Tab-separated table of C-alpha atoms and ligand atoms in Angstrom:
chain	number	residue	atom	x	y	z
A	1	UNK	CA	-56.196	17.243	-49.819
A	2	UNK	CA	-56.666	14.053	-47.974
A	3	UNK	CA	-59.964	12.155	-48.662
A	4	UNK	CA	-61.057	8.972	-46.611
A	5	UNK	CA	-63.924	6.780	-48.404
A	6	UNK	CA	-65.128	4.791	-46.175
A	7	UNK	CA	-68.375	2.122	-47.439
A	8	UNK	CA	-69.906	0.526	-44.063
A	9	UNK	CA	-71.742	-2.618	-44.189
A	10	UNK	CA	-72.846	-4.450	-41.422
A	11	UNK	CA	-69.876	-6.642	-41.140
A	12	UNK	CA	-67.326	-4.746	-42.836
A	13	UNK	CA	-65.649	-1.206	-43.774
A	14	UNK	CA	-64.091	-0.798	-46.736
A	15	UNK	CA	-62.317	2.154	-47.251
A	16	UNK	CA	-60.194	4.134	-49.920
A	17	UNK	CA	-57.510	7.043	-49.264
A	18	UNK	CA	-56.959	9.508	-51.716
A	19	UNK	CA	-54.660	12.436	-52.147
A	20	UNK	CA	-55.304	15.114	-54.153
A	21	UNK	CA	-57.668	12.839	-55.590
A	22	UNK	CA	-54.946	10.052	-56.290
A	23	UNK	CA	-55.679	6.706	-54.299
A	24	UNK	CA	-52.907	6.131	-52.452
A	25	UNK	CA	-53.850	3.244	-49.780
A	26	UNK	CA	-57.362	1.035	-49.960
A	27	UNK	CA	-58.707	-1.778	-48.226
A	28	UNK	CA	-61.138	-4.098	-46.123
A	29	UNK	CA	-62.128	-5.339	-43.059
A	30	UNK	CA	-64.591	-8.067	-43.225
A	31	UNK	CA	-66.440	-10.730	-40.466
A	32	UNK	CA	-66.354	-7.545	-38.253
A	33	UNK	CA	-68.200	-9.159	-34.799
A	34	UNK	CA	-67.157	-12.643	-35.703
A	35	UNK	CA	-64.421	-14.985	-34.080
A	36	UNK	CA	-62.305	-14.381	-36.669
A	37	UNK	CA	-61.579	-10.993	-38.941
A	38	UNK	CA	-60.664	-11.179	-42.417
A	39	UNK	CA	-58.966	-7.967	-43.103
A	40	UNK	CA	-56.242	-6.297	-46.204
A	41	UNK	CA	-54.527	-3.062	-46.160
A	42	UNK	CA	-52.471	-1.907	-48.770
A	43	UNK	CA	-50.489	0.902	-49.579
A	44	UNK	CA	-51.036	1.893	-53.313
A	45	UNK	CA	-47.600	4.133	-53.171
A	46	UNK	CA	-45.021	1.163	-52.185
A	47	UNK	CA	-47.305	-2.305	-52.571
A	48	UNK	CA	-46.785	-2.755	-48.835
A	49	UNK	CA	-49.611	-5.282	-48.042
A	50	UNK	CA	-50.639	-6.237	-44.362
A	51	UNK	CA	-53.170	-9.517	-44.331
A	52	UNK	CA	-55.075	-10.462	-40.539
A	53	UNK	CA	-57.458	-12.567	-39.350
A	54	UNK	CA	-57.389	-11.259	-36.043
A	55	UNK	CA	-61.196	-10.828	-34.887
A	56	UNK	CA	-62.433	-6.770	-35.184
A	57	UNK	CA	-64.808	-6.871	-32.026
A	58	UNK	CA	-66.872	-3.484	-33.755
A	59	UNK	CA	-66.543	-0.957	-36.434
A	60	UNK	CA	-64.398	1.243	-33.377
A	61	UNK	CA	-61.696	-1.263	-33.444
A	62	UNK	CA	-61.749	-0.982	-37.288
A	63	UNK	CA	-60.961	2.165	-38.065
A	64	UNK	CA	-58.318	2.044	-35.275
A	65	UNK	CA	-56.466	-0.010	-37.639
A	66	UNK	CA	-57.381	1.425	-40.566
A	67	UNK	CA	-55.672	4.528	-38.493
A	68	UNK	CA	-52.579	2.628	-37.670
A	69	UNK	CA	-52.432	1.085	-41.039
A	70	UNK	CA	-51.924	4.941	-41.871
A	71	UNK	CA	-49.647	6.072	-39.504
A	72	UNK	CA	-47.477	2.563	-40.208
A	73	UNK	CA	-47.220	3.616	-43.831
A	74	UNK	CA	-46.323	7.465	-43.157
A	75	UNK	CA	-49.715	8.377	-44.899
A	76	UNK	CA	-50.988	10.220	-41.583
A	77	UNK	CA	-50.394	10.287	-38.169
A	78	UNK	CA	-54.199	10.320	-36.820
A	79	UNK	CA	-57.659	10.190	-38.707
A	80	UNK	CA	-57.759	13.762	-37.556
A	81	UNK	CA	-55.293	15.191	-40.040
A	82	UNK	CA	-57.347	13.768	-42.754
A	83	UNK	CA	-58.951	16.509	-44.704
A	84	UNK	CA	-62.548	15.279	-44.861
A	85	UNK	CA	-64.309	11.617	-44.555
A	86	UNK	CA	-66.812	10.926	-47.667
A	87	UNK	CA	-69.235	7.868	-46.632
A	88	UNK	CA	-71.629	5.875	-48.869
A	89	UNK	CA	-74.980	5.550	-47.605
A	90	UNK	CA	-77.250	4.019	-49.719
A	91	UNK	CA	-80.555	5.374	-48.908
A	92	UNK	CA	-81.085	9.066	-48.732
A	93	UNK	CA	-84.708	8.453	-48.797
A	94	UNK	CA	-87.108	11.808	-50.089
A	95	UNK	CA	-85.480	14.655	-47.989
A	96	UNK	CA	-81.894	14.051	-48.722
A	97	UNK	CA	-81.723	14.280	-52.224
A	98	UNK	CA	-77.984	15.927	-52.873
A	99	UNK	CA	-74.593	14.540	-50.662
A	100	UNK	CA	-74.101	17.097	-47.723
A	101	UNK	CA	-71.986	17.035	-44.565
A	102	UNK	CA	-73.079	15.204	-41.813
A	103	UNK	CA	-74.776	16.746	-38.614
A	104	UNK	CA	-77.363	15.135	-36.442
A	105	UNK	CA	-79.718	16.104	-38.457
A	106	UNK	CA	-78.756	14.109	-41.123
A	107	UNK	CA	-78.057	11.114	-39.096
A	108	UNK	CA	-81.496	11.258	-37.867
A	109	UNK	CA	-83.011	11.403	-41.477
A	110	UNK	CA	-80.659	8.700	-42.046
A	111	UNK	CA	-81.807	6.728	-39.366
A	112	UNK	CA	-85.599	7.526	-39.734
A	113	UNK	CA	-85.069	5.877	-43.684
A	114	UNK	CA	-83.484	2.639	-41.912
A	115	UNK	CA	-87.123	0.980	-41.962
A	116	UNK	CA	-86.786	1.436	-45.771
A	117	UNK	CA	-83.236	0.076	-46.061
A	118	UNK	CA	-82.709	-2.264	-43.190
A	119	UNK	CA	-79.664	-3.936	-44.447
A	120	UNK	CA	-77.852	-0.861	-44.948
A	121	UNK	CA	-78.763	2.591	-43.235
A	122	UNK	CA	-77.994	0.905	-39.554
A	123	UNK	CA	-74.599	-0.177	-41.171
A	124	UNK	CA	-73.781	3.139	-42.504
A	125	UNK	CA	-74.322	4.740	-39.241
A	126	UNK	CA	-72.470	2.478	-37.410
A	127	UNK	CA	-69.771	3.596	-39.503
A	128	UNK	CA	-70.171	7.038	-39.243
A	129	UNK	CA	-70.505	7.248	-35.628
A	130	UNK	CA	-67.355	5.270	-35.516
A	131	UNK	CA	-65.297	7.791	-37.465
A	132	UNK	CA	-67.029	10.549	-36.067
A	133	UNK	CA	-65.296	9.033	-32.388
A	134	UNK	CA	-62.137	8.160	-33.936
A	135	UNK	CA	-61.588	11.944	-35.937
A	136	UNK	CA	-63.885	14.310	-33.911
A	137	UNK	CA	-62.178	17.186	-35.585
A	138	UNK	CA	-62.881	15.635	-39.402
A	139	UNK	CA	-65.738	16.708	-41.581
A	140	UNK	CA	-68.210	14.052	-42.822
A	141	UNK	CA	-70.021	13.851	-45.869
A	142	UNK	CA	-73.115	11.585	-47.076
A	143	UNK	CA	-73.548	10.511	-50.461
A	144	UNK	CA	-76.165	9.005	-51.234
A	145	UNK	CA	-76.965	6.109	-54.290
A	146	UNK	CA	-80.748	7.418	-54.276
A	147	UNK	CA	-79.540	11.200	-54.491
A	148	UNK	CA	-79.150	11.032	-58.411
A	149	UNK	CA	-82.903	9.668	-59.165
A	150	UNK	CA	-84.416	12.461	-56.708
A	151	UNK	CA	-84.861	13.875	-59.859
A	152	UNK	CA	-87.330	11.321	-61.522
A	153	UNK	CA	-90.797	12.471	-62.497
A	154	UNK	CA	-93.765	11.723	-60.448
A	155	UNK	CA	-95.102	9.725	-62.867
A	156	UNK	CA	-92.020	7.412	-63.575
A	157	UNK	CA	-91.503	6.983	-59.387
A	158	UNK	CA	-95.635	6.380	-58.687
A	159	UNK	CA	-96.506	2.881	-57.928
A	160	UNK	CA	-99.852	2.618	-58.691
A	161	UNK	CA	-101.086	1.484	-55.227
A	162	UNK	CA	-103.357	3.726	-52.741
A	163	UNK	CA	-101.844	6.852	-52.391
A	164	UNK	CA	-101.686	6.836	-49.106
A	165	UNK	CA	-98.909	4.650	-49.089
A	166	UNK	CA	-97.098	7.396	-51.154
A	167	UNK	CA	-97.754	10.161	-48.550
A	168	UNK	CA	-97.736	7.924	-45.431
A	169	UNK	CA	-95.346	5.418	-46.147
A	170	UNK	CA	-92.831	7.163	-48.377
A	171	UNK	CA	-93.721	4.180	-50.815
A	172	UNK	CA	-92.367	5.087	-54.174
A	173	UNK	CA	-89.279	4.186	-56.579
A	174	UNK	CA	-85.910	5.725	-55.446
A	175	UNK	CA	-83.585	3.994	-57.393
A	176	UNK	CA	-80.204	2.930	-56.691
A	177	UNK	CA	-76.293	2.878	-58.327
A	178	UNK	CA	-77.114	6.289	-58.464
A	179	UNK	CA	-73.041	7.699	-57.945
A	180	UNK	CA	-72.342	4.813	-60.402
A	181	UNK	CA	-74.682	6.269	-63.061
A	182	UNK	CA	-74.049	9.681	-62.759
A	183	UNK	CA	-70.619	8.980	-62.892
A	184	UNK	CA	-70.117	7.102	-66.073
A	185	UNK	CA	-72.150	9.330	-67.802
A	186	UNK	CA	-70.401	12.233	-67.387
A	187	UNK	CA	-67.376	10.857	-68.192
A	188	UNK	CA	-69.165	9.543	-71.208
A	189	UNK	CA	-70.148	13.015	-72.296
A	190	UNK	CA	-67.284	14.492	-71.988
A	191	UNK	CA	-64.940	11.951	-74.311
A	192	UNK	CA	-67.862	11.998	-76.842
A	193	UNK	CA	-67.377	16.613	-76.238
A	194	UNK	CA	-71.325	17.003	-75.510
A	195	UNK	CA	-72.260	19.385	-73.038
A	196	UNK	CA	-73.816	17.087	-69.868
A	197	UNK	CA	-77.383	19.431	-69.615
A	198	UNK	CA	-77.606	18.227	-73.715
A	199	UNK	CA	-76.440	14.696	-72.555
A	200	UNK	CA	-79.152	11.979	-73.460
A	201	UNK	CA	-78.012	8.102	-72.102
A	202	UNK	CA	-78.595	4.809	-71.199
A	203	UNK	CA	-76.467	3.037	-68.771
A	204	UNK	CA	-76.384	-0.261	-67.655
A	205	UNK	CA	-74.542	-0.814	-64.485
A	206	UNK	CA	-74.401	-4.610	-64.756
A	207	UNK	CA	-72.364	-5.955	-61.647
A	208	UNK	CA	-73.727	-8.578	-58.926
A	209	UNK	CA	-76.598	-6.151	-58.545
A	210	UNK	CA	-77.397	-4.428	-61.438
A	211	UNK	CA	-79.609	-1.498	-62.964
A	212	UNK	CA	-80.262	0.650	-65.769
A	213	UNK	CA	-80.780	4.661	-65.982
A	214	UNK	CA	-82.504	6.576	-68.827
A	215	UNK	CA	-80.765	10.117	-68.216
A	216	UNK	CA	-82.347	13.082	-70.344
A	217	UNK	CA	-80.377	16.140	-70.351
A	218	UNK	CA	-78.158	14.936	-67.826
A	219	UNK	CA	-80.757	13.936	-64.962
A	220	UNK	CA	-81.816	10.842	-64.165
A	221	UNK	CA	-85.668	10.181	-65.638
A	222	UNK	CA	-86.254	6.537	-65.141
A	223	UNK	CA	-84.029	3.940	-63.211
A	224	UNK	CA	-84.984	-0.518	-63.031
A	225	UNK	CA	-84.434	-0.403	-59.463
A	226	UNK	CA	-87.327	1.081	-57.245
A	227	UNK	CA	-88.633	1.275	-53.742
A	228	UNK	CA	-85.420	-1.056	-52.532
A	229	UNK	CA	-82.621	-2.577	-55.188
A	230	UNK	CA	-84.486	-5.579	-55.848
A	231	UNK	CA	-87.402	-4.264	-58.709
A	232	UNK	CA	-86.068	-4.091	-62.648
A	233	UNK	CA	-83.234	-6.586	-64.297
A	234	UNK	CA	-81.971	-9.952	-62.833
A	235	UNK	CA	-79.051	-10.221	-60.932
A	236	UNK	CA	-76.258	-12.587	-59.712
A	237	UNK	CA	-78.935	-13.358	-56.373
A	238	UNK	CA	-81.728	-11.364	-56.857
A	239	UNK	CA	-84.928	-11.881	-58.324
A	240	UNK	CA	-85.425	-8.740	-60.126
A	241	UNK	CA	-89.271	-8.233	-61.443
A	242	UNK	CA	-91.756	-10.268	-60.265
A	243	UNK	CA	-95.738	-10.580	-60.002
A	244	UNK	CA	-96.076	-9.167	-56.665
A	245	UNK	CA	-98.890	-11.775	-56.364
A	246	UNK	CA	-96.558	-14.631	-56.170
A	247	UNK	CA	-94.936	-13.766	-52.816
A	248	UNK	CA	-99.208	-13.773	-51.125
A	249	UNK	CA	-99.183	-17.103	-53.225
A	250	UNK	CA	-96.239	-18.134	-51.616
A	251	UNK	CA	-97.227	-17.088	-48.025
A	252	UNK	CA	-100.959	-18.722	-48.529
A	253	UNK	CA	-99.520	-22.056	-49.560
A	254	UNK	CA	-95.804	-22.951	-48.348
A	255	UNK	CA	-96.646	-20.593	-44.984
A	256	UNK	CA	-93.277	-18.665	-45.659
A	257	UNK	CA	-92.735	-15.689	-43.689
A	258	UNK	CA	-92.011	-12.269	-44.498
A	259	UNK	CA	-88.645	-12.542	-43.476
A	260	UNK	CA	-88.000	-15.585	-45.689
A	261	UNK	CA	-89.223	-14.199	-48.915
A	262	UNK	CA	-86.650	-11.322	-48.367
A	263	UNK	CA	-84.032	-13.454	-48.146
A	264	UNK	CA	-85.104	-15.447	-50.761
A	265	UNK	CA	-85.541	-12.777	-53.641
A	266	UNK	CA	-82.663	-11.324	-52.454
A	267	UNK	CA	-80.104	-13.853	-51.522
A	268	UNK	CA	-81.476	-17.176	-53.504
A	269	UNK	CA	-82.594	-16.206	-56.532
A	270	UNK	CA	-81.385	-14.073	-60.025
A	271	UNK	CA	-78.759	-16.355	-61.532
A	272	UNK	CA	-78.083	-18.319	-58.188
A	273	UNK	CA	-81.746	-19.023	-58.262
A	274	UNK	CA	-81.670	-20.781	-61.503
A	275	UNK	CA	-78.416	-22.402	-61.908
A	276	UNK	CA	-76.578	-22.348	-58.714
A	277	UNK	CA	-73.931	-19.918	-59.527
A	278	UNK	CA	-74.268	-16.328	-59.184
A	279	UNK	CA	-71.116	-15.029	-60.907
A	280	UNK	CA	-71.361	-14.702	-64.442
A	281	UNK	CA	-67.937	-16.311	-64.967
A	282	UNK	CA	-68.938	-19.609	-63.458
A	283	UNK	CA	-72.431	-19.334	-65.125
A	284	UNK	CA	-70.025	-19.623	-68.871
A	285	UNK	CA	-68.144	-22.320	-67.474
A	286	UNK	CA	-71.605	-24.473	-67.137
A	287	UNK	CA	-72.646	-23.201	-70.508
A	288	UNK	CA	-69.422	-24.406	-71.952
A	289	UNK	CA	-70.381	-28.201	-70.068
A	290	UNK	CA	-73.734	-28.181	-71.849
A	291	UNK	CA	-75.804	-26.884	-69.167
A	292	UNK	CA	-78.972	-26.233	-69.498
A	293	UNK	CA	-80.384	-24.197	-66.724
A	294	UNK	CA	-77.055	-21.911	-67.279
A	295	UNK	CA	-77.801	-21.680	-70.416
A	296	UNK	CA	-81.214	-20.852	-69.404
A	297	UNK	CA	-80.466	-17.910	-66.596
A	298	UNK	CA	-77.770	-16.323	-69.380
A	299	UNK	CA	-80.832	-16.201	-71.871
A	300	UNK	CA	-82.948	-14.555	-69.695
A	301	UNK	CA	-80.830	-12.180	-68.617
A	302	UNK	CA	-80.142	-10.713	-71.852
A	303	UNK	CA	-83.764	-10.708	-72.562
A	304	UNK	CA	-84.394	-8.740	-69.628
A	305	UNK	CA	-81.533	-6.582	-70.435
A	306	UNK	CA	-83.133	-5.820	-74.067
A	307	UNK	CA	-86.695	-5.373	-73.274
A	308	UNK	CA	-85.063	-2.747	-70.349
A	309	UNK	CA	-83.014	-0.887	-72.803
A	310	UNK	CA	-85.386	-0.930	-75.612
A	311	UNK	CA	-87.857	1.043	-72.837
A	312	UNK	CA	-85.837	3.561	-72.111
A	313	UNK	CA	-85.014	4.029	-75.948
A	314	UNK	CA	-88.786	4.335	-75.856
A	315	UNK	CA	-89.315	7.119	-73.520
A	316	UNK	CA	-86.282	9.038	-74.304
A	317	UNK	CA	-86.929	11.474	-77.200
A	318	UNK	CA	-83.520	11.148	-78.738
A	319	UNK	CA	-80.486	8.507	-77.074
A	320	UNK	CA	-76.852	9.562	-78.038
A	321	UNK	CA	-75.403	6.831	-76.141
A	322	UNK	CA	-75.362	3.430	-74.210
A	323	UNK	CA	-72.958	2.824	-71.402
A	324	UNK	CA	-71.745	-0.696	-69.697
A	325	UNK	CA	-70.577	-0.463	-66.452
A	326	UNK	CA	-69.500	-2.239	-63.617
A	327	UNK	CA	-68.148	-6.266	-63.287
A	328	UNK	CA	-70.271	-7.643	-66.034
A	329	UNK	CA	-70.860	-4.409	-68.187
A	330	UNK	CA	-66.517	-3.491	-68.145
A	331	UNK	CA	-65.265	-7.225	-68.549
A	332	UNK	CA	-68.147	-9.762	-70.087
A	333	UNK	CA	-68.057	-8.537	-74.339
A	334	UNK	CA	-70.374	-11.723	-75.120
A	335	UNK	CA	-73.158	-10.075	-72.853
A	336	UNK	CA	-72.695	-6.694	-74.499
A	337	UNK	CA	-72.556	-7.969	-77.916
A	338	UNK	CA	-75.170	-10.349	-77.131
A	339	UNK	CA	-77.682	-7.333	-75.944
A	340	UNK	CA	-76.364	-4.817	-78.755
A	341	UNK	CA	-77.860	-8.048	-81.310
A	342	UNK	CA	-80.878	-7.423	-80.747
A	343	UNK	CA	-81.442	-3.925	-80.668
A	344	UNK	CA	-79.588	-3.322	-83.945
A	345	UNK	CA	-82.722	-2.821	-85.336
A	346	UNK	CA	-82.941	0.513	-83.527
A	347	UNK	CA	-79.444	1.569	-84.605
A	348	UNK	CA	-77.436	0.168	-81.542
A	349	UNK	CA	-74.604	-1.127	-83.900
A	350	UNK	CA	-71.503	-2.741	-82.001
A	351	UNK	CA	-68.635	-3.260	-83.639
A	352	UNK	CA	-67.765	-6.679	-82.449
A	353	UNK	CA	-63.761	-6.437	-83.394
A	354	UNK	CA	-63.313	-3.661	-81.009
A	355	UNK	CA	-66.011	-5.451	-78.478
A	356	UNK	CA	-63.820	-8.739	-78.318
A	357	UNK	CA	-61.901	-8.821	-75.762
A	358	UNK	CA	-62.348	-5.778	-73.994
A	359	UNK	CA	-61.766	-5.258	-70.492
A	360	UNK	CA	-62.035	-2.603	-67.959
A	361	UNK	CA	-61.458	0.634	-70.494
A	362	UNK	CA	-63.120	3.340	-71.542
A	363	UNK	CA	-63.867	2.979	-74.942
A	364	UNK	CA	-66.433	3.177	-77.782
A	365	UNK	CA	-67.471	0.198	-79.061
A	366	UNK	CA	-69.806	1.450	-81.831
A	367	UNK	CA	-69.435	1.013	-85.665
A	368	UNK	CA	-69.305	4.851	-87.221
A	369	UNK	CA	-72.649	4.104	-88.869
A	370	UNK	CA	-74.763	3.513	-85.162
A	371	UNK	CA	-76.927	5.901	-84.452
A	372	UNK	CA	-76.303	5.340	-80.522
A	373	UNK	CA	-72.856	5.892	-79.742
A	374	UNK	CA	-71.910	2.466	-77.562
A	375	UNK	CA	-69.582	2.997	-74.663
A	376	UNK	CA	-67.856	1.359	-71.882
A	377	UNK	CA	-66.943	3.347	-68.977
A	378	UNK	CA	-65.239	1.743	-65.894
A	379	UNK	CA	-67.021	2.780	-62.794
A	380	UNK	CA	-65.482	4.478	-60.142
A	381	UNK	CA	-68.055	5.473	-57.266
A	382	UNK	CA	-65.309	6.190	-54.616
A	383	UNK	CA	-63.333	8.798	-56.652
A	384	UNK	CA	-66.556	10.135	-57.193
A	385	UNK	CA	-67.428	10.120	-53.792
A	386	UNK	CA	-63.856	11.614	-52.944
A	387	UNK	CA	-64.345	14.169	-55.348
A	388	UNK	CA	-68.131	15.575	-54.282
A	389	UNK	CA	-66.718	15.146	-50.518
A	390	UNK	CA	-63.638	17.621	-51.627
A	391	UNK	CA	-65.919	19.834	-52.928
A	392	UNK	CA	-67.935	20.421	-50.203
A	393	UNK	CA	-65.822	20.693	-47.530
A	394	UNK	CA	-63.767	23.495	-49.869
B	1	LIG	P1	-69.357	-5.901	-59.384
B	1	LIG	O1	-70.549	-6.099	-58.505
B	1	LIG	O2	-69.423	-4.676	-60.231
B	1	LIG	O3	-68.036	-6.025	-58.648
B	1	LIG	O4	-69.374	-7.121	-60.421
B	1	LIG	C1	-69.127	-8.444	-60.005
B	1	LIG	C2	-69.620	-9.400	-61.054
B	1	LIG	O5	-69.023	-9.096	-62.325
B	1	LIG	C3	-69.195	-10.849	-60.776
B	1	LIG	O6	-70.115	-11.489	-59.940
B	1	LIG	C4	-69.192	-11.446	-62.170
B	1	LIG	O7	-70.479	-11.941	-62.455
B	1	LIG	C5	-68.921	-10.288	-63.100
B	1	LIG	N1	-67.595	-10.343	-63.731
B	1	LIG	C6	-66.447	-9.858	-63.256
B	1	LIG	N2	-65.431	-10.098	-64.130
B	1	LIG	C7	-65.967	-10.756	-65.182
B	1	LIG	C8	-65.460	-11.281	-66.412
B	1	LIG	N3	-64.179	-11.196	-66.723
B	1	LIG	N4	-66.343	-11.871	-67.240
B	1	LIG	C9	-67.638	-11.984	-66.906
B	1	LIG	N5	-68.181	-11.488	-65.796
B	1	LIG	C10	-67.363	-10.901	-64.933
């Protein structure tokens, strides 16, 4: 079967082909709308690469060459022979709680949540529609990141605020990563051989954004992000957990508007915020030089990180394992030995000679003696999003 992944943002599509679920060509078209594209196709089969900076007027003229990209390479002579389309789309919001092929229904739910995820529901439908025009004959499928956390408790996604808010607003924590988390952890269970529904986790998706699930019995409980991906740890540019207070503070005394503070806790802050670098690789590089606000954003990090972890060891009755994920949970072993430190007094024991080094591979990382098995499991939210699309168009 032929899969297209497609992830839509606002400016770009990136997309993934897969084969029986082999990935066979990927790529990216970014600066869509601007004077000048930026976009790479490759074949995975025969390393044939094709760079542009021609400019991609829309989304449209985007998957037209993602389409002759394909026929160019022999994969497929129209989008229409393709076997199904899987999109992400971030925000399911509280009626679309499982992935599921796309009607007008669903793009109207998935519209209706835009007001809740304004930088990416528009994005994803632009997307859609566009493939939907380009392969009318082509089944579409939705997954969505919040679809794994529909199955928090009400107390765990409750905000304590008026409850009208709840009812009227559809104010509440929905959680993010979600294909990401349920993804590593089943792959987790099944090289440690315990059955998923007996499957008790915490995983740490730690990339430029970056969250943590507490999964009893295989189902997501408790997740760091909430009502949007900005609540819980700190990230390469956003703020993570805050005193809501601060932002009326803010408001009251600098006059900043609504619109600023967004982009602010989203775009200026996390590690960017206090050291000027966002990526964790540049962040060590200033450490190295004696930095001292690097030094300081790395240290707070972690301590987020622990006091996260050590939470969800809390309200978990029993935790058989802790997974890194993602940029800085596959590839950064200081961070992971780092955290691992200082929860070795709840029997989180890393051994640090398989730690060093590691990059990218699923592996345990755990002395014999831990009590919490310690994992790292490369992330791989297209294949998963292949996979659920192949099944439901079967
Ligand atoms: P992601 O969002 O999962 O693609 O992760 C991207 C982030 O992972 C980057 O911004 C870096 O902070 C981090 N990262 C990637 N590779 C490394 C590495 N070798 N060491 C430390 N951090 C890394």
């Amino acid at each position: 079967m032929k899969i297209l992944v497609l992830n839509s943002g606002s400016s770009s599509l990136k997309f993934k082909l897969y084969e029986d679920k082999y990935p066979i060509a990927n790529g990216v078209i970014e600066k869509i709308g601007e004077h000048q594209g930026k976009t790479t196709l490759q074949s995975l089969k025969t390393q044939e690469k094709v760079s542009l900076d021609d400019p991609v007027p829309n989304h449209q003229r985007g998957v037209e060459m993602i389409e002759s990209f394909f026929r160019q390479t022999g994969f497929l002579k129209n989008l229409n022979e393709l076997d199904g389309c899987g999109h992400r789309v971030v925000h399911g919001g509280k009626n679309l709680t499982k992935p599921c092929v796309i009607d007008d229904k669903v793009l109207k739910e998935i519209r209706r949540v835009a007001v809740i995820a304004p930088l990416h529901n528009p994005a994803h439908i632009i997307g859609i529609r566009a493939m939907m025009e380009a392969a009318p004959k082509v089944k579409n499928v939705a997954v969505f990141d919040t679809a794994f956390h529909s199955s928090l408790p009400e107390h765990a996604f409750m905000y304590a605020l008026p409850y009208d808010f709840y009812e009227d607003e559809g104010v509440r924590k929905y959680g993010f990563h979600g294909t990401s988390h349920s993804y590593v952890s089943k792959k987790a269970a099944e090289f440690l051989g315990i059955e998923y529904d007996k499957f008790n986790a915490i995983t740490a998706h730690l990339g430029n954004g970056a969250s943590l699930c507490a999964i009893e019995n295989g189902k997501s409980i408790d997740t760091s992000m909430g009502f949007t991906p900005l609540e819980g740890l700190m990230m390469g540019t956003r703020c993570g957990d805050l005193d809501p207070a601060i932002m009326s503070h803010l408001v009251r005394i600098l006059h900043y508007t609504t619109e600023e503070l967004d982009v602010i806790m989203n775009k200026k802050s996390g590690f960017l915020g206090i050291c000027g670098h966002n990526d964790l690789r540049d962040v060590e590089n200033l450490i190295e030089q004696g930095d001292q606000k690097a030094k300081l954003a790395k240290d707070m990090y972690i301590y987020r990180l622990v006091k996260y972890i050590g939470s969800y060891f809390a309200i978990l009755p029993r935790t058989d394992a802790l997974i890194f994920t993602a940029g800085v949970g596959e590839n950064a072993d200081d961070i992971r030995k780092l955290v691992c430190a200082k929860l070795a007094h709840l029997g989180f024991e890393l051994d640090e000679n398989i730690n060093k080094g590691l990059r990218g591979e699923l592996k345990l990382i755990s002395k014999q003696s831990s009590k919490v098995k310690i994992l790292i499991v490369p992330t791989d939210e297209e294949l998963e999003i292949a996979s659920i699309t192949e099944s439901l168009i079967k």
